[in-house]
């Protein structure tokens, strides 16, 4: 049965979608069956794997709001062992529409549970907020992976995120655990980076991945070509980092 990992941080620009796309592709390239579920209205994970959401008649929105089956919305990508549950801009309205829906925190749990047997891993790319879509994602997930950028104010807002995780665990999903904290935009030459690393390790003792994701030109370029960095340039620092992260997650599971 596939493991469901929500990738979340309410701060934007921390490498959340980059991690969702590239970690999914890395595990797929290793032979694992992966579903990337795009829950962000911006749809960057969808375009990041080369899928035009205008060509997707059924998306995450219809699954969460319209009661469509996840299996009807899932589409193949051109990348090895990687399938996609695409996003649409309609997801922005889902936050408002869910307010009046009965069992509004459960709208994603059953659809993903219904397909998890088909996959080894399901990654949910959460929106940069702590609204109902993120709550749904955490309710559906087994674990949460938190990307944190190595910059000023790295820990800003994290207490709020941890409060949300505790609330979801207490009220809806008692099995939710922290997969780990991923340091992104890492530049070992900077004193600031080292300070942020130490600060994050104090905040999350024993939960910070050994793998760090560097600042890398190829990582920034790859989405423009609709490709994970592993396929855009497999020899790049970014590609190697996400392969190492995939190996670290596999090792922790075994």
JSON list of C-alpha atoms in Angstrom, two decimals:
[
{"chain": "A", "resi": 1, "resn": "UNK", "atom": "CA", "xyz": [0.00, 0.00, 0.00]},
{"chain": "A", "resi": 2, "resn": "UNK", "atom": "CA", "xyz": [1.42, 3.35, -1.05]},
{"chain": "A", "resi": 3, "resn": "UNK", "atom": "CA", "xyz": [2.73, 5.84, 1.45]},
{"chain": "A", "resi": 4, "resn": "UNK", "atom": "CA", "xyz": [1.10, 9.29, 1.22]},
{"chain": "A", "resi": 5, "resn": "UNK", "atom": "CA", "xyz": [3.42, 12.23, 1.94]},
{"chain": "A", "resi": 6, "resn": "UNK", "atom": "CA", "xyz": [2.14, 15.81, 2.04]},
{"chain": "A", "resi": 7, "resn": "UNK", "atom": "CA", "xyz": [4.75, 18.42, 1.13]},
{"chain": "A", "resi": 8, "resn": "UNK", "atom": "CA", "xyz": [3.70, 21.56, 2.97]},
{"chain": "A", "resi": 9, "resn": "UNK", "atom": "CA", "xyz": [4.81, 24.94, 4.23]},
{"chain": "A", "resi": 10, "resn": "UNK", "atom": "CA", "xyz": [2.52, 27.96, 4.27]},
{"chain": "A", "resi": 11, "resn": "UNK", "atom": "CA", "xyz": [5.43, 30.16, 3.20]},
{"chain": "A", "resi": 12, "resn": "UNK", "atom": "CA", "xyz": [5.79, 30.48, -0.54]},
{"chain": "A", "resi": 13, "resn": "UNK", "atom": "CA", "xyz": [9.08, 30.18, -2.38]},
{"chain": "A", "resi": 14, "resn": "UNK", "atom": "CA", "xyz": [10.62, 27.53, -0.12]},
{"chain": "A", "resi": 15, "resn": "UNK", "atom": "CA", "xyz": [11.06, 24.82, -2.78]},
{"chain": "A", "resi": 16, "resn": "UNK", "atom": "CA", "xyz": [7.83, 22.96, -2.07]},
{"chain": "A", "resi": 17, "resn": "UNK", "atom": "CA", "xyz": [6.79, 22.33, -5.67]},
{"chain": "A", "resi": 18, "resn": "UNK", "atom": "CA", "xyz": [10.40, 21.81, -6.75]},
{"chain": "A", "resi": 19, "resn": "UNK", "atom": "CA", "xyz": [10.64, 19.07, -4.14]},
{"chain": "A", "resi": 20, "resn": "UNK", "atom": "CA", "xyz": [7.28, 17.50, -5.06]},
{"chain": "A", "resi": 21, "resn": "UNK", "atom": "CA", "xyz": [8.21, 17.27, -8.74]},
{"chain": "A", "resi": 22, "resn": "UNK", "atom": "CA", "xyz": [11.82, 16.19, -8.40]},
{"chain": "A", "resi": 23, "resn": "UNK", "atom": "CA", "xyz": [11.42, 13.76, -5.52]},
{"chain": "A", "resi": 24, "resn": "UNK", "atom": "CA", "xyz": [8.54, 12.11, -7.38]},
{"chain": "A", "resi": 25, "resn": "UNK", "atom": "CA", "xyz": [10.64, 11.81, -10.53]},
{"chain": "A", "resi": 26, "resn": "UNK", "atom": "CA", "xyz": [13.67, 10.50, -8.63]},
{"chain": "A", "resi": 27, "resn": "UNK", "atom": "CA", "xyz": [11.68, 7.70, -6.99]},
{"chain": "A", "resi": 28, "resn": "UNK", "atom": "CA", "xyz": [10.00, 6.91, -10.30]},
{"chain": "A", "resi": 29, "resn": "UNK", "atom": "CA", "xyz": [13.38, 6.57, -11.99]},
{"chain": "A", "resi": 30, "resn": "UNK", "atom": "CA", "xyz": [14.35, 4.03, -9.30]},
{"chain": "A", "resi": 31, "resn": "UNK", "atom": "CA", "xyz": [11.45, 1.81, -10.27]},
{"chain": "A", "resi": 32, "resn": "UNK", "atom": "CA", "xyz": [8.87, 2.91, -7.69]},
{"chain": "A", "resi": 33, "resn": "UNK", "atom": "CA", "xyz": [5.32, 3.69, -8.80]},
{"chain": "A", "resi": 34, "resn": "UNK", "atom": "CA", "xyz": [4.60, 7.31, -7.92]},
{"chain": "A", "resi": 35, "resn": "UNK", "atom": "CA", "xyz": [1.54, 9.56, -8.02]},
{"chain": "A", "resi": 36, "resn": "UNK", "atom": "CA", "xyz": [2.05, 13.33, -7.81]},
{"chain": "A", "resi": 37, "resn": "UNK", "atom": "CA", "xyz": [-1.16, 14.95, -6.54]},
{"chain": "A", "resi": 38, "resn": "UNK", "atom": "CA", "xyz": [-1.20, 18.69, -7.28]},
{"chain": "A", "resi": 39, "resn": "UNK", "atom": "CA", "xyz": [-3.38, 20.50, -4.73]},
{"chain": "A", "resi": 40, "resn": "UNK", "atom": "CA", "xyz": [-2.01, 23.98, -5.42]},
{"chain": "A", "resi": 41, "resn": "UNK", "atom": "CA", "xyz": [-4.27, 26.25, -7.55]},
{"chain": "A", "resi": 42, "resn": "UNK", "atom": "CA", "xyz": [-1.18, 27.61, -9.32]},
{"chain": "A", "resi": 43, "resn": "UNK", "atom": "CA", "xyz": [-0.70, 24.14, -10.82]},
{"chain": "A", "resi": 44, "resn": "UNK", "atom": "CA", "xyz": [3.09, 24.39, -10.93]},
{"chain": "A", "resi": 45, "resn": "UNK", "atom": "CA", "xyz": [3.57, 20.68, -10.25]},
{"chain": "A", "resi": 46, "resn": "UNK", "atom": "CA", "xyz": [1.25, 19.95, -13.16]},
{"chain": "A", "resi": 47, "resn": "UNK", "atom": "CA", "xyz": [3.20, 22.11, -15.59]},
{"chain": "A", "resi": 48, "resn": "UNK", "atom": "CA", "xyz": [6.46, 20.98, -13.98]},
{"chain": "A", "resi": 49, "resn": "UNK", "atom": "CA", "xyz": [5.91, 17.48, -15.35]},
{"chain": "A", "resi": 50, "resn": "UNK", "atom": "CA", "xyz": [4.94, 18.76, -18.79]},
{"chain": "A", "resi": 51, "resn": "UNK", "atom": "CA", "xyz": [1.15, 18.47, -18.50]},
{"chain": "A", "resi": 52, "resn": "UNK", "atom": "CA", "xyz": [-1.06, 21.27, -19.84]},
{"chain": "A", "resi": 53, "resn": "UNK", "atom": "CA", "xyz": [-3.93, 21.50, -17.37]},
{"chain": "A", "resi": 54, "resn": "UNK", "atom": "CA", "xyz": [-6.18, 22.91, -20.10]},
{"chain": "A", "resi": 55, "resn": "UNK", "atom": "CA", "xyz": [-6.12, 19.40, -21.56]},
{"chain": "A", "resi": 56, "resn": "UNK", "atom": "CA", "xyz": [-7.27, 17.82, -18.28]},
{"chain": "A", "resi": 57, "resn": "UNK", "atom": "CA", "xyz": [-11.09, 17.60, -18.20]},
{"chain": "A", "resi": 58, "resn": "UNK", "atom": "CA", "xyz": [-11.08, 16.19, -14.66]},
{"chain": "A", "resi": 59, "resn": "UNK", "atom": "CA", "xyz": [-8.75, 17.69, -12.06]},
{"chain": "A", "resi": 60, "resn": "UNK", "atom": "CA", "xyz": [-8.18, 17.85, -8.32]},
{"chain": "A", "resi": 61, "resn": "UNK", "atom": "CA", "xyz": [-11.05, 20.35, -8.12]},
{"chain": "A", "resi": 62, "resn": "UNK", "atom": "CA", "xyz": [-13.63, 17.87, -9.42]},
{"chain": "A", "resi": 63, "resn": "UNK", "atom": "CA", "xyz": [-12.25, 15.24, -7.05]},
{"chain": "A", "resi": 64, "resn": "UNK", "atom": "CA", "xyz": [-12.45, 17.47, -3.95]},
{"chain": "A", "resi": 65, "resn": "UNK", "atom": "CA", "xyz": [-15.63, 19.41, -4.78]},
{"chain": "A", "resi": 66, "resn": "UNK", "atom": "CA", "xyz": [-17.49, 17.45, -7.44]},
{"chain": "A", "resi": 67, "resn": "UNK", "atom": "CA", "xyz": [-17.10, 13.95, -6.07]},
{"chain": "A", "resi": 68, "resn": "UNK", "atom": "CA", "xyz": [-15.19, 12.66, -9.10]},
{"chain": "A", "resi": 69, "resn": "UNK", "atom": "CA", "xyz": [-13.10, 9.55, -8.57]},
{"chain": "A", "resi": 70, "resn": "UNK", "atom": "CA", "xyz": [-9.34, 10.09, -8.34]},
{"chain": "A", "resi": 71, "resn": "UNK", "atom": "CA", "xyz": [-8.80, 7.33, -10.89]},
{"chain": "A", "resi": 72, "resn": "UNK", "atom": "CA", "xyz": [-10.79, 9.33, -13.46]},
{"chain": "A", "resi": 73, "resn": "UNK", "atom": "CA", "xyz": [-8.56, 12.38, -13.04]},
{"chain": "A", "resi": 74, "resn": "UNK", "atom": "CA", "xyz": [-5.15, 10.70, -12.98]},
{"chain": "A", "resi": 75, "resn": "UNK", "atom": "CA", "xyz": [-3.12, 11.06, -16.15]},
{"chain": "A", "resi": 76, "resn": "UNK", "atom": "CA", "xyz": [0.19, 9.64, -17.30]},
{"chain": "A", "resi": 77, "resn": "UNK", "atom": "CA", "xyz": [3.32, 11.72, -17.69]},
{"chain": "A", "resi": 78, "resn": "UNK", "atom": "CA", "xyz": [6.22, 11.17, -20.07]},
{"chain": "A", "resi": 79, "resn": "UNK", "atom": "CA", "xyz": [8.43, 10.27, -17.11]},
{"chain": "A", "resi": 80, "resn": "UNK", "atom": "CA", "xyz": [9.19, 6.81, -15.81]},
{"chain": "A", "resi": 81, "resn": "UNK", "atom": "CA", "xyz": [6.65, 5.38, -13.33]},
{"chain": "A", "resi": 82, "resn": "UNK", "atom": "CA", "xyz": [5.22, 8.86, -12.64]},
{"chain": "A", "resi": 83, "resn": "UNK", "atom": "CA", "xyz": [1.52, 9.68, -12.87]},
{"chain": "A", "resi": 84, "resn": "UNK", "atom": "CA", "xyz": [-0.25, 12.94, -12.05]},
{"chain": "A", "resi": 85, "resn": "UNK", "atom": "CA", "xyz": [-3.46, 14.06, -10.39]},
{"chain": "A", "resi": 86, "resn": "UNK", "atom": "CA", "xyz": [-3.52, 17.54, -11.98]},
{"chain": "A", "resi": 87, "resn": "UNK", "atom": "CA", "xyz": [-4.54, 20.86, -10.47]},
{"chain": "A", "resi": 88, "resn": "UNK", "atom": "CA", "xyz": [-6.69, 23.57, -11.98]},
{"chain": "A", "resi": 89, "resn": "UNK", "atom": "CA", "xyz": [-7.19, 27.25, -11.17]},
{"chain": "A", "resi": 90, "resn": "UNK", "atom": "CA", "xyz": [-10.64, 26.27, -9.85]},
{"chain": "A", "resi": 91, "resn": "UNK", "atom": "CA", "xyz": [-8.88, 24.99, -6.73]},
{"chain": "A", "resi": 92, "resn": "UNK", "atom": "CA", "xyz": [-8.65, 28.62, -5.59]},
{"chain": "A", "resi": 93, "resn": "UNK", "atom": "CA", "xyz": [-12.45, 28.61, -5.24]},
{"chain": "A", "resi": 94, "resn": "UNK", "atom": "CA", "xyz": [-12.44, 25.26, -3.45]},
{"chain": "A", "resi": 95, "resn": "UNK", "atom": "CA", "xyz": [-11.33, 26.90, -0.20]},
{"chain": "A", "resi": 96, "resn": "UNK", "atom": "CA", "xyz": [-14.54, 28.95, -0.13]},
{"chain": "A", "resi": 97, "resn": "UNK", "atom": "CA", "xyz": [-16.82, 26.20, -1.43]},
{"chain": "A", "resi": 98, "resn": "UNK", "atom": "CA", "xyz": [-15.61, 23.71, 1.18]},
{"chain": "A", "resi": 99, "resn": "UNK", "atom": "CA", "xyz": [-16.71, 25.94, 4.07]},
{"chain": "A", "resi": 100, "resn": "UNK", "atom": "CA", "xyz": [-20.33, 24.80, 3.78]},
{"chain": "A", "resi": 101, "resn": "UNK", "atom": "CA", "xyz": [-19.60, 21.16, 2.81]},
{"chain": "A", "resi": 102, "resn": "UNK", "atom": "CA", "xyz": [-20.31, 18.38, 5.29]},
{"chain": "A", "resi": 103, "resn": "UNK", "atom": "CA", "xyz": [-17.15, 16.54, 6.44]},
{"chain": "A", "resi": 104, "resn": "UNK", "atom": "CA", "xyz": [-15.17, 19.21, 4.64]},
{"chain": "A", "resi": 105, "resn": "UNK", "atom": "CA", "xyz": [-11.83, 17.95, 6.02]},
{"chain": "A", "resi": 106, "resn": "UNK", "atom": "CA", "xyz": [-12.32, 14.49, 4.46]},
{"chain": "A", "resi": 107, "resn": "UNK", "atom": "CA", "xyz": [-12.76, 15.39, 0.81]},
{"chain": "A", "resi": 108, "resn": "UNK", "atom": "CA", "xyz": [-9.31, 14.19, -0.28]},
{"chain": "A", "resi": 109, "resn": "UNK", "atom": "CA", "xyz": [-8.79, 11.26, 2.07]},
{"chain": "A", "resi": 110, "resn": "UNK", "atom": "CA", "xyz": [-11.14, 8.75, 0.46]},
{"chain": "A", "resi": 111, "resn": "UNK", "atom": "CA", "xyz": [-10.17, 9.53, -3.17]},
{"chain": "A", "resi": 112, "resn": "UNK", "atom": "CA", "xyz": [-6.46, 9.03, -2.43]},
{"chain": "A", "resi": 113, "resn": "UNK", "atom": "CA", "xyz": [-7.15, 5.94, -0.30]},
{"chain": "A", "resi": 114, "resn": "UNK", "atom": "CA", "xyz": [-9.02, 4.43, -3.24]},
{"chain": "A", "resi": 115, "resn": "UNK", "atom": "CA", "xyz": [-5.91, 4.52, -5.49]},
{"chain": "A", "resi": 116, "resn": "UNK", "atom": "CA", "xyz": [-3.06, 4.07, -3.01]},
{"chain": "A", "resi": 117, "resn": "UNK", "atom": "CA", "xyz": [-2.78, 0.33, -3.75]},
{"chain": "A", "resi": 118, "resn": "UNK", "atom": "CA", "xyz": [-1.57, 1.24, -7.25]},
{"chain": "A", "resi": 119, "resn": "UNK", "atom": "CA", "xyz": [1.41, 3.23, -6.01]},
{"chain": "A", "resi": 120, "resn": "UNK", "atom": "CA", "xyz": [4.44, 2.96, -3.78]},
{"chain": "A", "resi": 121, "resn": "UNK", "atom": "CA", "xyz": [4.39, 6.70, -3.03]},
{"chain": "A", "resi": 122, "resn": "UNK", "atom": "CA", "xyz": [1.83, 9.47, -3.35]},
{"chain": "A", "resi": 123, "resn": "UNK", "atom": "CA", "xyz": [3.10, 13.04, -2.92]},
{"chain": "A", "resi": 124, "resn": "UNK", "atom": "CA", "xyz": [0.68, 15.92, -2.34]},
{"chain": "A", "resi": 125, "resn": "UNK", "atom": "CA", "xyz": [1.92, 19.36, -3.35]},
{"chain": "A", "resi": 126, "resn": "UNK", "atom": "CA", "xyz": [0.02, 21.57, -0.89]},
{"chain": "A", "resi": 127, "resn": "UNK", "atom": "CA", "xyz": [-0.85, 25.24, -1.49]},
{"chain": "A", "resi": 128, "resn": "UNK", "atom": "CA", "xyz": [1.19, 27.88, 0.40]},
{"chain": "A", "resi": 129, "resn": "UNK", "atom": "CA", "xyz": [-1.50, 28.40, 3.03]},
{"chain": "A", "resi": 130, "resn": "UNK", "atom": "CA", "xyz": [-3.01, 26.69, 6.06]},
{"chain": "A", "resi": 131, "resn": "UNK", "atom": "CA", "xyz": [-6.55, 26.61, 4.72]},
{"chain": "A", "resi": 132, "resn": "UNK", "atom": "CA", "xyz": [-8.95, 23.76, 4.08]},
{"chain": "A", "resi": 133, "resn": "UNK", "atom": "CA", "xyz": [-7.02, 22.29, 1.13]},
{"chain": "A", "resi": 134, "resn": "UNK", "atom": "CA", "xyz": [-3.89, 21.91, 3.25]},
{"chain": "A", "resi": 135, "resn": "UNK", "atom": "CA", "xyz": [-6.00, 20.52, 6.10]},
{"chain": "A", "resi": 136, "resn": "UNK", "atom": "CA", "xyz": [-7.49, 17.99, 3.65]},
{"chain": "A", "resi": 137, "resn": "UNK", "atom": "CA", "xyz": [-4.01, 17.07, 2.45]},
{"chain": "A", "resi": 138, "resn": "UNK", "atom": "CA", "xyz": [-2.71, 16.51, 5.98]},
{"chain": "A", "resi": 139, "resn": "UNK", "atom": "CA", "xyz": [-5.81, 14.50, 6.83]},
{"chain": "A", "resi": 140, "resn": "UNK", "atom": "CA", "xyz": [-5.16, 12.24, 3.83]},
{"chain": "A", "resi": 141, "resn": "UNK", "atom": "CA", "xyz": [-1.43, 11.86, 4.44]},
{"chain": "A", "resi": 142, "resn": "UNK", "atom": "CA", "xyz": [0.65, 9.43, 6.46]},
{"chain": "A", "resi": 143, "resn": "UNK", "atom": "CA", "xyz": [3.47, 11.93, 6.91]},
{"chain": "A", "resi": 144, "resn": "UNK", "atom": "CA", "xyz": [4.39, 15.54, 6.17]},
{"chain": "A", "resi": 145, "resn": "UNK", "atom": "CA", "xyz": [7.63, 16.74, 4.61]},
{"chain": "A", "resi": 146, "resn": "UNK", "atom": "CA", "xyz": [8.47, 20.39, 5.34]},
{"chain": "A", "resi": 147, "resn": "UNK", "atom": "CA", "xyz": [10.87, 22.25, 3.02]},
{"chain": "A", "resi": 148, "resn": "UNK", "atom": "CA", "xyz": [12.64, 25.20, 4.68]},
{"chain": "A", "resi": 149, "resn": "UNK", "atom": "CA", "xyz": [14.82, 27.64, 2.77]},
{"chain": "A", "resi": 150, "resn": "UNK", "atom": "CA", "xyz": [18.25, 28.59, 4.11]},
{"chain": "A", "resi": 151, "resn": "UNK", "atom": "CA", "xyz": [17.48, 32.30, 4.31]},
{"chain": "A", "resi": 152, "resn": "UNK", "atom": "CA", "xyz": [16.49, 34.96, 6.83]},
{"chain": "A", "resi": 153, "resn": "UNK", "atom": "CA", "xyz": [13.19, 34.28, 8.59]},
{"chain": "A", "resi": 154, "resn": "UNK", "atom": "CA", "xyz": [13.45, 30.58, 7.70]},
{"chain": "A", "resi": 155, "resn": "UNK", "atom": "CA", "xyz": [11.49, 29.58, 10.78]},
{"chain": "A", "resi": 156, "resn": "UNK", "atom": "CA", "xyz": [8.94, 32.37, 10.45]},
{"chain": "A", "resi": 157, "resn": "UNK", "atom": "CA", "xyz": [5.43, 30.95, 10.62]},
{"chain": "A", "resi": 158, "resn": "UNK", "atom": "CA", "xyz": [6.58, 27.42, 11.44]},
{"chain": "A", "resi": 159, "resn": "UNK", "atom": "CA", "xyz": [5.00, 27.48, 14.88]},
{"chain": "A", "resi": 160, "resn": "UNK", "atom": "CA", "xyz": [1.69, 28.15, 13.12]},
{"chain": "A", "resi": 161, "resn": "UNK", "atom": "CA", "xyz": [2.29, 25.21, 10.77]},
{"chain": "A", "resi": 162, "resn": "UNK", "atom": "CA", "xyz": [3.16, 22.92, 13.68]},
{"chain": "A", "resi": 163, "resn": "UNK", "atom": "CA", "xyz": [-0.03, 24.02, 15.47]},
{"chain": "A", "resi": 164, "resn": "UNK", "atom": "CA", "xyz": [-2.02, 23.07, 12.36]},
{"chain": "A", "resi": 165, "resn": "UNK", "atom": "CA", "xyz": [-0.29, 19.67, 12.23]},
{"chain": "A", "resi": 166, "resn": "UNK", "atom": "CA", "xyz": [-1.08, 19.06, 15.90]},
{"chain": "A", "resi": 167, "resn": "UNK", "atom": "CA", "xyz": [-4.71, 20.10, 15.37]},
{"chain": "A", "resi": 168, "resn": "UNK", "atom": "CA", "xyz": [-5.14, 17.79, 12.38]},
{"chain": "A", "resi": 169, "resn": "UNK", "atom": "CA", "xyz": [-3.51, 14.95, 14.30]},
{"chain": "A", "resi": 170, "resn": "UNK", "atom": "CA", "xyz": [-5.74, 15.53, 17.32]},
{"chain": "A", "resi": 171, "resn": "UNK", "atom": "CA", "xyz": [-9.04, 16.01, 15.47]},
{"chain": "A", "resi": 172, "resn": "UNK", "atom": "CA", "xyz": [-8.81, 14.06, 12.20]},
{"chain": "A", "resi": 173, "resn": "UNK", "atom": "CA", "xyz": [-5.68, 12.00, 11.56]},
{"chain": "A", "resi": 174, "resn": "UNK", "atom": "CA", "xyz": [-4.08, 10.54, 14.66]},
{"chain": "A", "resi": 175, "resn": "UNK", "atom": "CA", "xyz": [-1.53, 8.64, 12.55]},
{"chain": "A", "resi": 176, "resn": "UNK", "atom": "CA", "xyz": [0.03, 11.75, 10.95]},
{"chain": "A", "resi": 177, "resn": "UNK", "atom": "CA", "xyz": [3.78, 11.94, 11.54]},
{"chain": "A", "resi": 178, "resn": "UNK", "atom": "CA", "xyz": [6.62, 14.22, 10.48]},
{"chain": "A", "resi": 179, "resn": "UNK", "atom": "CA", "xyz": [8.55, 12.64, 7.59]},
{"chain": "A", "resi": 180, "resn": "UNK", "atom": "CA", "xyz": [11.32, 15.17, 7.90]},
{"chain": "A", "resi": 181, "resn": "UNK", "atom": "CA", "xyz": [12.49, 18.72, 7.33]},
{"chain": "A", "resi": 182, "resn": "UNK", "atom": "CA", "xyz": [14.33, 19.49, 4.09]},
{"chain": "A", "resi": 183, "resn": "UNK", "atom": "CA", "xyz": [16.78, 22.37, 3.84]},
{"chain": "A", "resi": 184, "resn": "UNK", "atom": "CA", "xyz": [16.54, 24.05, 0.43]},
{"chain": "A", "resi": 185, "resn": "UNK", "atom": "CA", "xyz": [18.43, 26.83, -1.39]},
{"chain": "A", "resi": 186, "resn": "UNK", "atom": "CA", "xyz": [21.55, 25.72, 0.45]},
{"chain": "A", "resi": 187, "resn": "UNK", "atom": "CA", "xyz": [24.81, 27.58, -0.14]},
{"chain": "A", "resi": 188, "resn": "UNK", "atom": "CA", "xyz": [27.54, 26.25, 2.14]},
{"chain": "A", "resi": 189, "resn": "UNK", "atom": "CA", "xyz": [29.78, 29.25, 1.42]},
{"chain": "A", "resi": 190, "resn": "UNK", "atom": "CA", "xyz": [27.51, 31.58, 3.37]},
{"chain": "A", "resi": 191, "resn": "UNK", "atom": "CA", "xyz": [27.71, 32.01, 7.14]},
{"chain": "A", "resi": 192, "resn": "UNK", "atom": "CA", "xyz": [23.98, 32.72, 7.11]},
{"chain": "A", "resi": 193, "resn": "UNK", "atom": "CA", "xyz": [23.30, 29.27, 5.69]},
{"chain": "A", "resi": 194, "resn": "UNK", "atom": "CA", "xyz": [25.21, 27.59, 8.52]},
{"chain": "A", "resi": 195, "resn": "UNK", "atom": "CA", "xyz": [23.33, 29.68, 11.09]},
{"chain": "A", "resi": 196, "resn": "UNK", "atom": "CA", "xyz": [19.98, 28.71, 9.59]},
{"chain": "A", "resi": 197, "resn": "UNK", "atom": "CA", "xyz": [20.96, 25.02, 9.54]},
{"chain": "A", "resi": 198, "resn": "UNK", "atom": "CA", "xyz": [21.81, 25.12, 13.24]},
{"chain": "A", "resi": 199, "resn": "UNK", "atom": "CA", "xyz": [18.61, 26.98, 14.05]},
{"chain": "A", "resi": 200, "resn": "UNK", "atom": "CA", "xyz": [16.45, 24.49, 12.13]},
{"chain": "A", "resi": 201, "resn": "UNK", "atom": "CA", "xyz": [18.19, 21.52, 13.79]},
{"chain": "A", "resi": 202, "resn": "UNK", "atom": "CA", "xyz": [17.45, 23.01, 17.20]},
{"chain": "A", "resi": 203, "resn": "UNK", "atom": "CA", "xyz": [13.79, 23.48, 16.26]},
{"chain": "A", "resi": 204, "resn": "UNK", "atom": "CA", "xyz": [13.48, 19.97, 14.77]},
{"chain": "A", "resi": 205, "resn": "UNK", "atom": "CA", "xyz": [15.96, 17.73, 16.61]},
{"chain": "A", "resi": 206, "resn": "UNK", "atom": "CA", "xyz": [16.64, 14.45, 14.75]},
{"chain": "A", "resi": 207, "resn": "UNK", "atom": "CA", "xyz": [14.11, 15.31, 12.02]},
{"chain": "A", "resi": 208, "resn": "UNK", "atom": "CA", "xyz": [16.27, 17.22, 9.52]},
{"chain": "A", "resi": 209, "resn": "UNK", "atom": "CA", "xyz": [17.28, 15.28, 6.39]},
{"chain": "A", "resi": 210, "resn": "UNK", "atom": "CA", "xyz": [21.03, 14.85, 5.87]},
{"chain": "A", "resi": 211, "resn": "UNK", "atom": "CA", "xyz": [20.48, 15.69, 2.21]},
{"chain": "A", "resi": 212, "resn": "UNK", "atom": "CA", "xyz": [20.31, 19.41, 1.44]},
{"chain": "A", "resi": 213, "resn": "UNK", "atom": "CA", "xyz": [19.06, 20.95, -1.80]},
{"chain": "A", "resi": 214, "resn": "UNK", "atom": "CA", "xyz": [21.52, 23.46, -3.24]},
{"chain": "A", "resi": 215, "resn": "UNK", "atom": "CA", "xyz": [20.88, 26.69, -5.03]},
{"chain": "A", "resi": 216, "resn": "UNK", "atom": "CA", "xyz": [21.27, 25.50, -8.60]},
{"chain": "A", "resi": 217, "resn": "UNK", "atom": "CA", "xyz": [20.66, 27.05, -12.01]},
{"chain": "A", "resi": 218, "resn": "UNK", "atom": "CA", "xyz": [19.42, 23.78, -13.53]},
{"chain": "A", "resi": 219, "resn": "UNK", "atom": "CA", "xyz": [16.78, 23.39, -10.81]},
{"chain": "A", "resi": 220, "resn": "UNK", "atom": "CA", "xyz": [15.44, 26.83, -11.71]},
{"chain": "A", "resi": 221, "resn": "UNK", "atom": "CA", "xyz": [15.53, 26.18, -15.46]},
{"chain": "A", "resi": 222, "resn": "UNK", "atom": "CA", "xyz": [13.92, 22.73, -15.57]},
{"chain": "A", "resi": 223, "resn": "UNK", "atom": "CA", "xyz": [10.28, 23.80, -14.88]},
{"chain": "A", "resi": 224, "resn": "UNK", "atom": "CA", "xyz": [10.37, 26.09, -17.90]},
{"chain": "A", "resi": 225, "resn": "UNK", "atom": "CA", "xyz": [10.89, 22.99, -20.03]},
{"chain": "A", "resi": 226, "resn": "UNK", "atom": "CA", "xyz": [8.20, 20.97, -18.25]},
{"chain": "A", "resi": 227, "resn": "UNK", "atom": "CA", "xyz": [10.76, 18.50, -16.94]},
{"chain": "A", "resi": 228, "resn": "UNK", "atom": "CA", "xyz": [12.05, 17.33, -13.56]},
{"chain": "A", "resi": 229, "resn": "UNK", "atom": "CA", "xyz": [15.71, 18.24, -13.24]},
{"chain": "A", "resi": 230, "resn": "UNK", "atom": "CA", "xyz": [16.71, 14.56, -13.43]},
{"chain": "A", "resi": 231, "resn": "UNK", "atom": "CA", "xyz": [15.48, 14.50, -17.04]},
{"chain": "A", "resi": 232, "resn": "UNK", "atom": "CA", "xyz": [16.58, 18.03, -17.88]},
{"chain": "A", "resi": 233, "resn": "UNK", "atom": "CA", "xyz": [20.16, 17.48, -16.72]},
{"chain": "A", "resi": 234, "resn": "UNK", "atom": "CA", "xyz": [20.80, 14.26, -14.80]},
{"chain": "A", "resi": 235, "resn": "UNK", "atom": "CA", "xyz": [24.40, 15.23, -14.04]},
{"chain": "A", "resi": 236, "resn": "UNK", "atom": "CA", "xyz": [23.45, 18.50, -12.33]},
{"chain": "A", "resi": 237, "resn": "UNK", "atom": "CA", "xyz": [23.82, 19.20, -8.61]},
{"chain": "A", "resi": 238, "resn": "UNK", "atom": "CA", "xyz": [20.06, 19.46, -8.21]},
{"chain": "A", "resi": 239, "resn": "UNK", "atom": "CA", "xyz": [19.40, 16.09, -9.85]},
{"chain": "A", "resi": 240, "resn": "UNK", "atom": "CA", "xyz": [21.97, 14.39, -7.65]},
{"chain": "A", "resi": 241, "resn": "UNK", "atom": "CA", "xyz": [20.57, 16.03, -4.52]},
{"chain": "A", "resi": 242, "resn": "UNK", "atom": "CA", "xyz": [17.02, 14.79, -5.16]},
{"chain": "A", "resi": 243, "resn": "UNK", "atom": "CA", "xyz": [18.31, 11.30, -5.93]},
{"chain": "A", "resi": 244, "resn": "UNK", "atom": "CA", "xyz": [20.13, 11.35, -2.60]},
{"chain": "A", "resi": 245, "resn": "UNK", "atom": "CA", "xyz": [16.96, 12.54, -0.86]},
{"chain": "A", "resi": 246, "resn": "UNK", "atom": "CA", "xyz": [14.97, 9.71, -2.46]},
{"chain": "A", "resi": 247, "resn": "UNK", "atom": "CA", "xyz": [17.56, 7.21, -1.24]},
{"chain": "A", "resi": 248, "resn": "UNK", "atom": "CA", "xyz": [17.42, 8.71, 2.26]},
{"chain": "A", "resi": 249, "resn": "UNK", "atom": "CA", "xyz": [13.62, 8.37, 2.37]},
{"chain": "A", "resi": 250, "resn": "UNK", "atom": "CA", "xyz": [13.83, 4.77, 1.14]},
{"chain": "A", "resi": 251, "resn": "UNK", "atom": "CA", "xyz": [16.46, 3.94, 3.74]},
{"chain": "A", "resi": 252, "resn": "UNK", "atom": "CA", "xyz": [14.32, 5.42, 6.53]},
{"chain": "A", "resi": 253, "resn": "UNK", "atom": "CA", "xyz": [11.34, 3.31, 5.43]},
{"chain": "A", "resi": 254, "resn": "UNK", "atom": "CA", "xyz": [13.27, 0.03, 5.39]}
]
